């Protein structure tokens, strides 16, 4: 039976569509503007103005960025913390969420409340820094992985998804002699691809864009991530001074725009591969509590 929508609901839908379209176009243009500047000829890009298409065409800025040694150091470090950090975060989050999804767990309510509290309160920057220093993680890439490995919100989403898996599957496996860990690895995880893909995307994007913690914990430039290298490029008045790109035809504006693209595009490529799981994982994981 088709439900007839009221006039107010129709007006709201139109307003919502127009408003979100405008917001989407504004957000897209900021990204497209940087692409156009990075591909423009320096002598035309320096004039500024509205960039709907590249003014002329030049890849000299990209050649300069890709010749910059610290970009590749940043890539190496960022790939390490993203791959290792995401794998550890997804596994440990699932490992914590599984027992919390079982109603027979002693103290289940207490642990669930404890996790919710971590979403509302944190130790703050200084106490966290002291903990990281006390663990000997300063100037280590592990300082960008371990302190934020488990996020309370992610645990709740995964726990709710696990709660929708029938208990009969677990009971049948136990009758066949499977241990809890075997059930977790061979039954629960394979059935949870949508929510695991969703959490993987969230964690990977967060770690790839990690900036603030790296700024606090890292001082060795050989440990810098892409975001810290990008910060140095964007905040300096003339990136050619640190890039040693005087032999190339480029200006600060095109160098900064090209650097932003080099840092941003790789993580955007990942999204299409997990998009089909994204909505299903979020919806199923957020309904049942």
PDB file of C-alpha atoms in Angstrom:
ATOM      1  CA  UNK A   1       0.000   0.000   0.000  1.00  0.00           C
ATOM      2  CA  UNK A   2       1.429   3.332  -1.094  1.00  0.00           C
ATOM      3  CA  UNK A   3       1.443   5.979   1.631  1.00  0.00           C
ATOM      4  CA  UNK A   4       0.348   9.412   0.444  1.00  0.00           C
ATOM      5  CA  UNK A   5       2.843  12.086   1.393  1.00  0.00           C
ATOM      6  CA  UNK A   6       1.630  15.399   2.774  1.00  0.00           C
ATOM      7  CA  UNK A   7       2.367  18.748   1.158  1.00  0.00           C
ATOM      8  CA  UNK A   8       4.717  19.626   4.028  1.00  0.00           C
ATOM      9  CA  UNK A   9       6.723  16.436   3.525  1.00  0.00           C
ATOM     10  CA  UNK A  10       7.068  17.135  -0.194  1.00  0.00           C
ATOM     11  CA  UNK A  11       8.245  20.691   0.468  1.00  0.00           C
ATOM     12  CA  UNK A  12      10.757  19.399   3.011  1.00  0.00           C
ATOM     13  CA  UNK A  13      12.091  16.844   0.496  1.00  0.00           C
ATOM     14  CA  UNK A  14      12.580  19.550  -2.137  1.00  0.00           C
ATOM     15  CA  UNK A  15      14.279  21.880   0.334  1.00  0.00           C
ATOM     16  CA  UNK A  16      16.455  19.051   1.630  1.00  0.00           C
ATOM     17  CA  UNK A  17      17.465  18.042  -1.905  1.00  0.00           C
ATOM     18  CA  UNK A  18      18.353  21.611  -2.924  1.00  0.00           C
ATOM     19  CA  UNK A  19      20.232  22.314   0.308  1.00  0.00           C
ATOM     20  CA  UNK A  20      22.278  19.104   0.188  1.00  0.00           C
ATOM     21  CA  UNK A  21      23.027  19.613  -3.511  1.00  0.00           C
ATOM     22  CA  UNK A  22      24.415  23.087  -2.806  1.00  0.00           C
ATOM     23  CA  UNK A  23      26.528  21.787   0.095  1.00  0.00           C
ATOM     24  CA  UNK A  24      27.781  18.907  -2.059  1.00  0.00           C
ATOM     25  CA  UNK A  25      28.751  21.227  -4.927  1.00  0.00           C
ATOM     26  CA  UNK A  26      30.576  23.587  -2.570  1.00  0.00           C
ATOM     27  CA  UNK A  27      32.541  20.712  -1.056  1.00  0.00           C
ATOM     28  CA  UNK A  28      33.312  19.259  -4.477  1.00  0.00           C
ATOM     29  CA  UNK A  29      34.485  22.594  -5.846  1.00  0.00           C
ATOM     30  CA  UNK A  30      37.125  23.026  -3.150  1.00  0.00           C
ATOM     31  CA  UNK A  31      38.607  19.687  -4.240  1.00  0.00           C
ATOM     32  CA  UNK A  32      38.181  20.391  -7.965  1.00  0.00           C
ATOM     33  CA  UNK A  33      39.739  23.841  -7.529  1.00  0.00           C
ATOM     34  CA  UNK A  34      42.952  22.279  -6.203  1.00  0.00           C
ATOM     35  CA  UNK A  35      43.053  19.824  -9.111  1.00  0.00           C
ATOM     36  CA  UNK A  36      42.704  22.683 -11.612  1.00  0.00           C
ATOM     37  CA  UNK A  37      45.394  24.783  -9.930  1.00  0.00           C
ATOM     38  CA  UNK A  38      47.809  21.843  -9.751  1.00  0.00           C
ATOM     39  CA  UNK A  39      47.445  21.215 -13.499  1.00  0.00           C
ATOM     40  CA  UNK A  40      47.532  24.864 -14.590  1.00  0.00           C
ATOM     41  CA  UNK A  41      50.510  26.626 -16.118  1.00  0.00           C
ATOM     42  CA  UNK A  42      52.333  28.546 -13.369  1.00  0.00           C
ATOM     43  CA  UNK A  43      52.186  31.877 -15.173  1.00  0.00           C
ATOM     44  CA  UNK A  44      48.384  31.549 -15.447  1.00  0.00           C
ATOM     45  CA  UNK A  45      47.765  30.023 -12.017  1.00  0.00           C
ATOM     46  CA  UNK A  46      49.564  32.895 -10.286  1.00  0.00           C
ATOM     47  CA  UNK A  47      46.868  35.297 -11.530  1.00  0.00           C
ATOM     48  CA  UNK A  48      44.303  33.560  -9.335  1.00  0.00           C
ATOM     49  CA  UNK A  49      40.582  33.824 -10.015  1.00  0.00           C
ATOM     50  CA  UNK A  50      37.891  31.195 -10.459  1.00  0.00           C
ATOM     51  CA  UNK A  51      39.167  27.798 -11.594  1.00  0.00           C
ATOM     52  CA  UNK A  52      36.506  25.703 -13.335  1.00  0.00           C
ATOM     53  CA  UNK A  53      39.094  24.124 -15.643  1.00  0.00           C
ATOM     54  CA  UNK A  54      42.908  24.123 -15.595  1.00  0.00           C
ATOM     55  CA  UNK A  55      44.346  27.279 -17.148  1.00  0.00           C
ATOM     56  CA  UNK A  56      46.668  25.863 -19.730  1.00  0.00           C
ATOM     57  CA  UNK A  57      48.174  22.494 -18.832  1.00  0.00           C
ATOM     58  CA  UNK A  58      51.332  21.649 -16.950  1.00  0.00           C
ATOM     59  CA  UNK A  59      52.481  18.766 -14.744  1.00  0.00           C
ATOM     60  CA  UNK A  60      55.636  20.532 -13.582  1.00  0.00           C
ATOM     61  CA  UNK A  61      54.229  20.868 -10.055  1.00  0.00           C
ATOM     62  CA  UNK A  62      53.645  17.099  -9.855  1.00  0.00           C
ATOM     63  CA  UNK A  63      57.163  16.430 -11.113  1.00  0.00           C
ATOM     64  CA  UNK A  64      58.505  18.667  -8.355  1.00  0.00           C
ATOM     65  CA  UNK A  65      56.391  17.002  -5.669  1.00  0.00           C
ATOM     66  CA  UNK A  66      57.276  13.482  -6.782  1.00  0.00           C
ATOM     67  CA  UNK A  67      60.977  14.372  -6.765  1.00  0.00           C
ATOM     68  CA  UNK A  68      60.698  15.505  -3.149  1.00  0.00           C
ATOM     69  CA  UNK A  69      62.306  12.771  -1.043  1.00  0.00           C
ATOM     70  CA  UNK A  70      60.256  13.477   2.079  1.00  0.00           C
ATOM     71  CA  UNK A  71      57.011  12.745   0.219  1.00  0.00           C
ATOM     72  CA  UNK A  72      58.152   9.160  -0.261  1.00  0.00           C
ATOM     73  CA  UNK A  73      59.303   8.914   3.361  1.00  0.00           C
ATOM     74  CA  UNK A  74      55.848  10.132   4.348  1.00  0.00           C
ATOM     75  CA  UNK A  75      54.217   7.557   2.066  1.00  0.00           C
ATOM     76  CA  UNK A  76      56.252   4.744   3.591  1.00  0.00           C
ATOM     77  CA  UNK A  77      55.375   5.752   7.137  1.00  0.00           C
ATOM     78  CA  UNK A  78      51.728   6.449   6.357  1.00  0.00           C
ATOM     79  CA  UNK A  79      51.264   3.141   4.533  1.00  0.00           C
ATOM     80  CA  UNK A  80      52.783   1.332   7.514  1.00  0.00           C
ATOM     81  CA  UNK A  81      50.556   2.917  10.143  1.00  0.00           C
ATOM     82  CA  UNK A  82      47.485   2.654   7.885  1.00  0.00           C
ATOM     83  CA  UNK A  83      47.886  -1.021   6.996  1.00  0.00           C
ATOM     84  CA  UNK A  84      49.134  -2.240  10.377  1.00  0.00           C
ATOM     85  CA  UNK A  85      46.964   0.133  12.393  1.00  0.00           C
ATOM     86  CA  UNK A  86      43.787  -0.717  10.469  1.00  0.00           C
ATOM     87  CA  UNK A  87      44.378  -4.472  10.711  1.00  0.00           C
ATOM     88  CA  UNK A  88      45.026  -4.291  14.466  1.00  0.00           C
ATOM     89  CA  UNK A  89      42.130  -1.903  15.085  1.00  0.00           C
ATOM     90  CA  UNK A  90      39.559  -3.980  13.188  1.00  0.00           C
ATOM     91  CA  UNK A  91      40.701  -7.250  14.778  1.00  0.00           C
ATOM     92  CA  UNK A  92      40.863  -5.964  18.361  1.00  0.00           C
ATOM     93  CA  UNK A  93      37.586  -4.083  17.984  1.00  0.00           C
ATOM     94  CA  UNK A  94      35.898  -7.262  16.753  1.00  0.00           C
ATOM     95  CA  UNK A  95      37.565  -9.281  19.491  1.00  0.00           C
ATOM     96  CA  UNK A  96      36.103  -6.945  22.118  1.00  0.00           C
ATOM     97  CA  UNK A  97      32.701  -6.594  20.448  1.00  0.00           C
ATOM     98  CA  UNK A  98      32.054 -10.338  20.152  1.00  0.00           C
ATOM     99  CA  UNK A  99      31.817 -11.205  23.883  1.00  0.00           C
ATOM    100  CA  UNK A 100      29.898  -7.985  24.519  1.00  0.00           C
ATOM    101  CA  UNK A 101      27.284  -9.140  22.006  1.00  0.00           C
ATOM    102  CA  UNK A 102      26.666 -12.376  23.935  1.00  0.00           C
ATOM    103  CA  UNK A 103      23.925 -12.077  26.574  1.00  0.00           C
ATOM    104  CA  UNK A 104      25.501 -14.732  28.782  1.00  0.00           C
ATOM    105  CA  UNK A 105      28.688 -12.673  29.390  1.00  0.00           C
ATOM    106  CA  UNK A 106      29.021 -11.898  33.141  1.00  0.00           C
ATOM    107  CA  UNK A 107      29.100  -8.149  33.747  1.00  0.00           C
ATOM    108  CA  UNK A 108      28.028  -7.429  30.176  1.00  0.00           C
ATOM    109  CA  UNK A 109      26.055  -4.320  31.144  1.00  0.00           C
ATOM    110  CA  UNK A 110      28.954  -2.867  33.138  1.00  0.00           C
ATOM    111  CA  UNK A 111      31.434  -3.290  30.264  1.00  0.00           C
ATOM    112  CA  UNK A 112      29.005  -1.780  27.763  1.00  0.00           C
ATOM    113  CA  UNK A 113      28.490   1.259  30.008  1.00  0.00           C
ATOM    114  CA  UNK A 114      32.250   1.550  30.482  1.00  0.00           C
ATOM    115  CA  UNK A 115      32.745   1.715  26.705  1.00  0.00           C
ATOM    116  CA  UNK A 116      30.045   4.374  26.348  1.00  0.00           C
ATOM    117  CA  UNK A 117      31.788   6.462  29.026  1.00  0.00           C
ATOM    118  CA  UNK A 118      35.000   6.453  26.941  1.00  0.00           C
ATOM    119  CA  UNK A 119      32.992   8.102  24.150  1.00  0.00           C
ATOM    120  CA  UNK A 120      32.016  10.962  26.460  1.00  0.00           C
ATOM    121  CA  UNK A 121      35.200  11.535  28.457  1.00  0.00           C
ATOM    122  CA  UNK A 122      38.908  11.255  27.717  1.00  0.00           C
ATOM    123  CA  UNK A 123      42.087  11.828  29.668  1.00  0.00           C
ATOM    124  CA  UNK A 124      43.013  14.915  27.675  1.00  0.00           C
ATOM    125  CA  UNK A 125      46.122  15.832  25.728  1.00  0.00           C
ATOM    126  CA  UNK A 126      48.627  16.134  28.583  1.00  0.00           C
ATOM    127  CA  UNK A 127      47.727  12.904  30.456  1.00  0.00           C
ATOM    128  CA  UNK A 128      47.676  11.022  27.142  1.00  0.00           C
ATOM    129  CA  UNK A 129      51.081  12.445  26.251  1.00  0.00           C
ATOM    130  CA  UNK A 130      52.465  11.338  29.630  1.00  0.00           C
ATOM    131  CA  UNK A 131      51.101   7.816  29.064  1.00  0.00           C
ATOM    132  CA  UNK A 132      52.642   7.652  25.587  1.00  0.00           C
ATOM    133  CA  UNK A 133      55.958   8.908  26.942  1.00  0.00           C
ATOM    134  CA  UNK A 134      55.812   6.473  29.846  1.00  0.00           C
ATOM    135  CA  UNK A 135      55.319   3.593  27.412  1.00  0.00           C
ATOM    136  CA  UNK A 136      58.399   4.674  25.463  1.00  0.00           C
ATOM    137  CA  UNK A 137      56.419   5.408  22.300  1.00  0.00           C
ATOM    138  CA  UNK A 138      57.602   8.967  21.667  1.00  0.00           C
ATOM    139  CA  UNK A 139      59.150   9.378  18.208  1.00  0.00           C
ATOM    140  CA  UNK A 140      57.741   5.998  17.237  1.00  0.00           C
ATOM    141  CA  UNK A 141      55.118   5.237  14.600  1.00  0.00           C
ATOM    142  CA  UNK A 142      53.430   2.998  17.168  1.00  0.00           C
ATOM    143  CA  UNK A 143      52.395   6.159  19.015  1.00  0.00           C
ATOM    144  CA  UNK A 144      49.985   6.776  16.116  1.00  0.00           C
ATOM    145  CA  UNK A 145      48.570   3.236  16.276  1.00  0.00           C
ATOM    146  CA  UNK A 146      48.269   1.941  19.840  1.00  0.00           C
ATOM    147  CA  UNK A 147      46.658   4.874  21.767  1.00  0.00           C
ATOM    148  CA  UNK A 148      43.659   5.043  19.410  1.00  0.00           C
ATOM    149  CA  UNK A 149      43.504   1.401  18.360  1.00  0.00           C
ATOM    150  CA  UNK A 150      40.058   0.785  19.877  1.00  0.00           C
ATOM    151  CA  UNK A 151      37.324   3.412  19.499  1.00  0.00           C
ATOM    152  CA  UNK A 152      34.173   3.021  21.606  1.00  0.00           C
ATOM    153  CA  UNK A 153      31.809   4.011  18.792  1.00  0.00           C
ATOM    154  CA  UNK A 154      33.263   1.348  16.484  1.00  0.00           C
ATOM    155  CA  UNK A 155      32.924  -1.276  19.210  1.00  0.00           C
ATOM    156  CA  UNK A 156      29.222  -0.492  19.616  1.00  0.00           C
ATOM    157  CA  UNK A 157      28.547  -0.657  15.873  1.00  0.00           C
ATOM    158  CA  UNK A 158      30.302  -4.030  15.551  1.00  0.00           C
ATOM    159  CA  UNK A 159      28.689  -5.354  18.751  1.00  0.00           C
ATOM    160  CA  UNK A 160      25.211  -4.522  17.455  1.00  0.00           C
ATOM    161  CA  UNK A 161      25.955  -6.273  14.176  1.00  0.00           C
ATOM    162  CA  UNK A 162      27.191  -9.383  15.998  1.00  0.00           C
ATOM    163  CA  UNK A 163      23.997  -9.355  18.075  1.00  0.00           C
ATOM    164  CA  UNK A 164      21.980  -9.964  14.910  1.00  0.00           C
ATOM    165  CA  UNK A 165      23.809 -13.223  14.167  1.00  0.00           C
ATOM    166  CA  UNK A 166      21.588 -16.125  15.351  1.00  0.00           C
ATOM    167  CA  UNK A 167      22.721 -17.836  18.548  1.00  0.00           C
ATOM    168  CA  UNK A 168      21.837 -21.181  16.945  1.00  0.00           C
ATOM    169  CA  UNK A 169      24.957 -20.985  14.768  1.00  0.00           C
ATOM    170  CA  UNK A 170      27.151 -20.654  17.834  1.00  0.00           C
ATOM    171  CA  UNK A 171      25.306 -23.433  19.665  1.00  0.00           C
ATOM    172  CA  UNK A 172      25.656 -25.812  16.704  1.00  0.00           C
ATOM    173  CA  UNK A 173      29.368 -25.121  16.469  1.00  0.00           C
ATOM    174  CA  UNK A 174      29.849 -25.763  20.193  1.00  0.00           C
ATOM    175  CA  UNK A 175      28.042 -29.092  19.863  1.00  0.00           C
ATOM    176  CA  UNK A 176      30.592 -30.001  17.167  1.00  0.00           C
ATOM    177  CA  UNK A 177      33.397 -29.148  19.600  1.00  0.00           C
ATOM    178  CA  UNK A 178      34.379 -25.690  18.364  1.00  0.00           C
ATOM    179  CA  UNK A 179      35.932 -23.312  20.876  1.00  0.00           C
ATOM    180  CA  UNK A 180      34.816 -19.707  21.319  1.00  0.00           C
ATOM    181  CA  UNK A 181      37.860 -18.451  19.417  1.00  0.00           C
ATOM    182  CA  UNK A 182      37.230 -20.882  16.566  1.00  0.00           C
ATOM    183  CA  UNK A 183      33.601 -19.736  16.371  1.00  0.00           C
ATOM    184  CA  UNK A 184      34.779 -16.134  16.310  1.00  0.00           C
ATOM    185  CA  UNK A 185      37.287 -16.695  13.501  1.00  0.00           C
ATOM    186  CA  UNK A 186      35.403 -19.166  11.309  1.00  0.00           C
ATOM    187  CA  UNK A 187      31.759 -18.199  11.790  1.00  0.00           C
ATOM    188  CA  UNK A 188      31.335 -14.692  13.207  1.00  0.00           C
ATOM    189  CA  UNK A 189      33.950 -12.839  11.155  1.00  0.00           C
ATOM    190  CA  UNK A 190      33.026 -14.381   7.765  1.00  0.00           C
ATOM    191  CA  UNK A 191      29.374 -13.443   8.357  1.00  0.00           C
ATOM    192  CA  UNK A 192      30.296  -9.875   9.300  1.00  0.00           C
ATOM    193  CA  UNK A 193      31.930  -8.613   6.113  1.00  0.00           C
ATOM    194  CA  UNK A 194      29.612  -5.574   5.729  1.00  0.00           C
ATOM    195  CA  UNK A 195      30.321  -4.100   9.159  1.00  0.00           C
ATOM    196  CA  UNK A 196      34.009  -5.064   9.047  1.00  0.00           C
ATOM    197  CA  UNK A 197      34.379  -3.330   5.669  1.00  0.00           C
ATOM    198  CA  UNK A 198      32.669  -0.266   7.105  1.00  0.00           C
ATOM    199  CA  UNK A 199      34.908  -0.143  10.166  1.00  0.00           C
ATOM    200  CA  UNK A 200      37.961  -0.766   7.990  1.00  0.00           C
ATOM    201  CA  UNK A 201      37.093   2.256   5.869  1.00  0.00           C
ATOM    202  CA  UNK A 202      36.518   4.480   8.898  1.00  0.00           C
ATOM    203  CA  UNK A 203      39.747   3.438  10.592  1.00  0.00           C
ATOM    204  CA  UNK A 204      41.856   3.589   7.416  1.00  0.00           C
ATOM    205  CA  UNK A 205      40.667   7.114   6.580  1.00  0.00           C
ATOM    206  CA  UNK A 206      41.235   8.274  10.160  1.00  0.00           C
ATOM    207  CA  UNK A 207      44.760   6.876  10.304  1.00  0.00           C
ATOM    208  CA  UNK A 208      45.658   8.100   6.804  1.00  0.00           C
ATOM    209  CA  UNK A 209      44.602  11.613   7.802  1.00  0.00           C
ATOM    210  CA  UNK A 210      46.334  11.394  11.209  1.00  0.00           C
ATOM    211  CA  UNK A 211      47.928  14.751  11.847  1.00  0.00           C
ATOM    212  CA  UNK A 212      47.530  16.061  15.374  1.00  0.00           C
ATOM    213  CA  UNK A 213      49.000  13.087  17.235  1.00  0.00           C
ATOM    214  CA  UNK A 214      51.944  12.969  14.840  1.00  0.00           C
ATOM    215  CA  UNK A 215      52.565  16.653  15.491  1.00  0.00           C
ATOM    216  CA  UNK A 216      52.719  15.963  19.247  1.00  0.00           C
ATOM    217  CA  UNK A 217      54.567  12.654  19.380  1.00  0.00           C
ATOM    218  CA  UNK A 218      56.991  12.795  16.423  1.00  0.00           C
ATOM    219  CA  UNK A 219      60.096  14.979  16.105  1.00  0.00           C
ATOM    220  CA  UNK A 220      62.291  12.817  13.843  1.00  0.00           C
ATOM    221  CA  UNK A 221      61.587  13.876  10.237  1.00  0.00           C
ATOM    222  CA  UNK A 222      62.306  10.332   9.073  1.00  0.00           C
ATOM    223  CA  UNK A 223      59.197   9.284  11.017  1.00  0.00           C
ATOM    224  CA  UNK A 224      56.957  11.991   9.542  1.00  0.00           C
ATOM    225  CA  UNK A 225      53.704  10.877   7.954  1.00  0.00           C
ATOM    226  CA  UNK A 226      52.232  12.337   4.769  1.00  0.00           C
ATOM    227  CA  UNK A 227      50.077  14.784   6.671  1.00  0.00           C
ATOM    228  CA  UNK A 228      53.069  16.246   8.506  1.00  0.00           C
ATOM    229  CA  UNK A 229      55.040  16.527   5.267  1.00  0.00           C
ATOM    230  CA  UNK A 230      52.021  18.194   3.656  1.00  0.00           C
ATOM    231  CA  UNK A 231      51.818  20.613   6.600  1.00  0.00           C
ATOM    232  CA  UNK A 232      55.403  21.703   6.020  1.00  0.00           C
ATOM    233  CA  UNK A 233      54.708  22.258   2.319  1.00  0.00           C
ATOM    234  CA  UNK A 234      51.455  24.163   2.797  1.00  0.00           C
ATOM    235  CA  UNK A 235      52.591  26.379   5.686  1.00  0.00           C
ATOM    236  CA  UNK A 236      55.890  27.468   4.157  1.00  0.00           C
ATOM    237  CA  UNK A 237      55.821  30.634   2.057  1.00  0.00           C
ATOM    238  CA  UNK A 238      57.766  29.040  -0.802  1.00  0.00           C
ATOM    239  CA  UNK A 239      57.713  25.206  -1.004  1.00  0.00           C
ATOM    240  CA  UNK A 240      60.602  25.316  -3.475  1.00  0.00           C
ATOM    241  CA  UNK A 241      62.873  26.149  -0.537  1.00  0.00           C
ATOM    242  CA  UNK A 242      62.276  22.738   1.067  1.00  0.00           C
ATOM    243  CA  UNK A 243      61.628  20.788  -2.150  1.00  0.00           C
ATOM    244  CA  UNK A 244      64.775  21.913  -3.940  1.00  0.00           C
ATOM    245  CA  UNK A 245      62.623  22.350  -7.031  1.00  0.00           C
ATOM    246  CA  UNK A 246      64.303  25.442  -8.482  1.00  0.00           C
ATOM    247  CA  UNK A 247      65.063  23.563 -11.694  1.00  0.00           C
ATOM    248  CA  UNK A 248      61.349  23.124 -12.402  1.00  0.00           C
ATOM    249  CA  UNK A 249      58.820  25.663 -13.577  1.00  0.00           C
ATOM    250  CA  UNK A 250      56.409  25.885 -10.640  1.00  0.00           C
ATOM    251  CA  UNK A 251      55.033  28.387  -8.156  1.00  0.00           C
ATOM    252  CA  UNK A 252      53.977  27.973  -4.500  1.00  0.00           C
ATOM    253  CA  UNK A 253      50.273  27.755  -5.411  1.00  0.00           C
ATOM    254  CA  UNK A 254      50.709  24.905  -7.897  1.00  0.00           C
ATOM    255  CA  UNK A 255      53.187  23.069  -5.669  1.00  0.00           C
ATOM    256  CA  UNK A 256      50.823  23.197  -2.696  1.00  0.00           C
ATOM    257  CA  UNK A 257      47.842  22.086  -4.793  1.00  0.00           C
ATOM    258  CA  UNK A 258      49.800  19.210  -6.350  1.00  0.00           C
ATOM    259  CA  UNK A 259      50.984  18.103  -2.888  1.00  0.00           C
ATOM    260  CA  UNK A 260      47.401  18.040  -1.616  1.00  0.00           C
ATOM    261  CA  UNK A 261      46.366  15.859  -4.568  1.00  0.00           C
ATOM    262  CA  UNK A 262      49.280  13.457  -4.135  1.00  0.00           C
ATOM    263  CA  UNK A 263      48.355  12.982  -0.461  1.00  0.00           C
ATOM    264  CA  UNK A 264      44.567  12.798  -0.915  1.00  0.00           C
ATOM    265  CA  UNK A 265      43.913  10.742  -4.054  1.00  0.00           C
ATOM    266  CA  UNK A 266      45.242   7.337  -2.835  1.00  0.00           C
ATOM    267  CA  UNK A 267      42.750   7.081   0.033  1.00  0.00           C
ATOM    268  CA  UNK A 268      39.915   8.112  -2.310  1.00  0.00           C
ATOM    269  CA  UNK A 269      40.722   5.176  -4.568  1.00  0.00           C
ATOM    270  CA  UNK A 270      39.959   2.738  -1.733  1.00  0.00           C
ATOM    271  CA  UNK A 271      36.360   3.893  -1.217  1.00  0.00           C
ATOM    272  CA  UNK A 272      34.734   2.266  -4.304  1.00  0.00           C
ATOM    273  CA  UNK A 273      35.963  -1.168  -3.205  1.00  0.00           C
ATOM    274  CA  UNK A 274      34.059  -1.047   0.096  1.00  0.00           C
ATOM    275  CA  UNK A 275      31.138   1.160  -0.908  1.00  0.00           C
ATOM    276  CA  UNK A 276      28.776  -1.789  -1.483  1.00  0.00           C
ATOM    277  CA  UNK A 277      29.202  -2.859   2.153  1.00  0.00           C
ATOM    278  CA  UNK A 278      29.096   0.617   3.657  1.00  0.00           C
ATOM    279  CA  UNK A 279      25.363   1.357   3.989  1.00  0.00           C
ATOM    280  CA  UNK A 280      24.450  -2.203   4.986  1.00  0.00           C
ATOM    281  CA  UNK A 281      27.155  -2.325   7.644  1.00  0.00           C
ATOM    282  CA  UNK A 282      26.170   0.978   9.215  1.00  0.00           C
ATOM    283  CA  UNK A 283      22.396   0.379   9.169  1.00  0.00           C
ATOM    284  CA  UNK A 284      22.458  -3.155  10.553  1.00  0.00           C
ATOM    285  CA  UNK A 285      25.110  -2.231  13.119  1.00  0.00           C
ATOM    286  CA  UNK A 286      23.237   0.796  14.418  1.00  0.00           C
ATOM    287  CA  UNK A 287      19.675  -0.461  14.812  1.00  0.00           C
ATOM    288  CA  UNK A 288      19.786  -3.168  17.443  1.00  0.00           C
ATOM    289  CA  UNK A 289      21.317  -2.291  20.818  1.00  0.00           C
TER     290      UNK A 289
END
